[in-house]
Amino acid sequence: MAIKKMSVTQLTMLTAINMLGSGIILLPAKLAQVGNISIVSWLVTATGSMALAWAFACCGTMSNKPGGMGGYAEYAFGKAGNYIANYTYGVAIVIGNVAIAITAVGYIIGLFHINPNPLQIGLMTIVLLWITTFANFGGASITGKIGGITVWGVIAPVVVVCTVGWFWFKPEIDAAGWNPHNSSLFGAAGSSVAVTLWAFLGLESACANSDAVDNPQKNVPIAVLFGTLGSAIIYIVSTNVIGGIIPNLELAHSSAPFGLAFATMFTPIVGNIVTGLMIIACIGSLLGWQFTTAQVFKSSADVGYFVKIFAKCNKHGTPIAGMLILLAIQTVLSWFSIPASPDGTRYGWAHHLISSNVGVSDQFSAVVDLSVVTNLIPYILSMAALVTIQAINKVPKHRALINNAIAGVGAAYSYFALMNSGDKALMYGGVATILGFTLFGAVSARFVKGEQAAHPDRVITGEEDVPAIPWKEE
């Protein structure tokens, strides 16, 4: 029986919700901490993200290798590049999924005005991760349909803000919150680049789900470009409108900025409704990311990089066993990411990234920084691989030059984001990446043996093939 796959519309919606559902909910408040001057960061990030999206679209059109970004990286860096791209991407979204779940729990707490203790917060996060994992068992088609519904929880309020919100926009409020910390343009762009890039993480998810869509060479580029462009417009307009509706200090301390905006524009009840819709959208985003995470590990398992259990699927084409393993890892991460107790006690690894006596918002930011750092590794590898991919496909020189230049812009932006992600996040992300190379050493032998079996007359050295005949001294 043929497995029903996503349509290009569903894949575009999944790509958009992977960005919008987790990215936009907290953005106005986070950017208010920098000031409305953070629009500079938006312009930088939007430019870099569109360059990345264009390069991904080019890779998707010409690549014949499975595995999304890992397949792209293999063209230039071989199997080690394929492995490390999918490994770091998998690490990034496993961590990122925990961050999204923590965010959703935080909004639920704010909406219902409850005051749970740290243990209860951790358990709520774990329950949310379990629910969104089990909801994916129906397969790619079901995930796409659910995503197409939940995305309206964020699209509808944002569209209202982008259009009707201008009637409440006050230039004096916008001006007062323009640059509260007297930052330079470069400083403002650097200080907010991590959170704006987090908003765009997901532009590559169409590539990661290439095995789950019909005609991926045509549909993946469409989903990447339109999903990214639409999200960029929504981000820039909505956050700047809200910056002119709510005073900067009040906005910077809000846990539900869109709900606050609607409460200001209409009534507190409307604000609570919008906050509820944002929670639904956040959960829908987590649902899509849980599916994407399993697909990344499945694609790598299919070609032998990860253990085969990640590749086992049910009749719907869903890698349930892999999902459960990843769920177990996320459960452990969630437990160790429990916020500080009233006496300041910390439970897990997050305290190495953040200072003491801080809340869920700061914890979220620290996890996001680490997720961004590891996510940038496959971006950079894919940008570099485009040169080789185009050469293999004999792309005309003038066209290849343009594509490579755009990919260069995407790579430059990626390095700029790395440098501004924080020293600790960069250090831990580097350690995680190096660990990946160590793990690759445990599986690389199977590829060398496979090549040797396929070419018994050659000696596989890992760099080049040489005749399997020992040198003879004359």
Short mmCIF file of N, CA, C and O in Angstrom, two decimals, residues 41 184-194 416-417 420-421:
data_model
loop_
_atom_site.label_atom_id
_atom_site.label_comp_id
_atom_site.label_asym_id
_atom_site.label_seq_id
_atom_site.Cartn_x
_atom_site.Cartn_y
_atom_site.Cartn_z
N SER A 41 18.20 44.39 13.40
CA SER A 41 18.46 42.96 13.45
C SER A 41 17.49 42.19 12.57
O SER A 41 17.86 41.21 11.92
N SER A 184 24.48 51.09 19.69
CA SER A 184 24.82 51.39 18.31
C SER A 184 24.02 50.48 17.39
O SER A 184 23.45 49.47 17.84
N LEU A 185 23.95 50.80 16.11
CA LEU A 185 23.22 49.95 15.18
C LEU A 185 23.81 48.55 15.15
O LEU A 185 23.08 47.55 15.17
N PHE A 186 25.14 48.47 15.13
CA PHE A 186 25.79 47.16 15.10
C PHE A 186 25.53 46.41 16.40
O PHE A 186 25.28 45.21 16.41
N GLY A 187 25.59 47.14 17.52
CA GLY A 187 25.36 46.51 18.81
C GLY A 187 23.94 46.00 18.94
O GLY A 187 23.70 44.91 19.48
N ALA A 188 22.98 46.78 18.45
CA ALA A 188 21.58 46.36 18.51
C ALA A 188 21.33 45.13 17.66
O ALA A 188 20.62 44.21 18.06
N ALA A 189 21.96 45.12 16.48
CA ALA A 189 21.80 43.96 15.60
C ALA A 189 22.39 42.71 16.22
O ALA A 189 21.80 41.63 16.19
N GLY A 190 23.57 42.86 16.84
CA GLY A 190 24.23 41.71 17.45
C GLY A 190 23.53 41.19 18.68
O GLY A 190 23.41 39.98 18.88
N SER A 191 23.00 42.10 19.51
CA SER A 191 22.39 41.68 20.76
C SER A 191 21.06 40.96 20.57
O SER A 191 20.61 40.24 21.46
N SER A 192 20.42 41.16 19.43
CA SER A 192 19.12 40.52 19.20
C SER A 192 19.13 39.52 18.05
O SER A 192 18.09 38.98 17.68
N VAL A 193 20.31 39.25 17.49
CA VAL A 193 20.36 38.38 16.32
C VAL A 193 20.00 36.94 16.67
O VAL A 193 19.39 36.23 15.86
N ALA A 194 20.34 36.48 17.89
CA ALA A 194 20.03 35.10 18.25
C ALA A 194 18.53 34.85 18.31
O ALA A 194 18.02 33.85 17.80
N PHE A 416 28.05 35.46 11.64
CA PHE A 416 27.70 36.62 12.46
C PHE A 416 26.81 36.19 13.62
O PHE A 416 27.00 36.62 14.77
N ALA A 417 25.86 35.31 13.34
CA ALA A 417 24.97 34.81 14.39
C ALA A 417 25.74 33.97 15.41
O ALA A 417 25.48 34.05 16.61
N ASN A 420 27.55 36.06 17.94
CA ASN A 420 26.69 36.82 18.85
C ASN A 420 25.74 35.94 19.64
O ASN A 420 24.75 36.43 20.19
N SER A 421 26.03 34.64 19.73
CA SER A 421 25.16 33.72 20.45
C SER A 421 25.58 33.52 21.90
O SER A 421 24.91 32.78 22.63
#
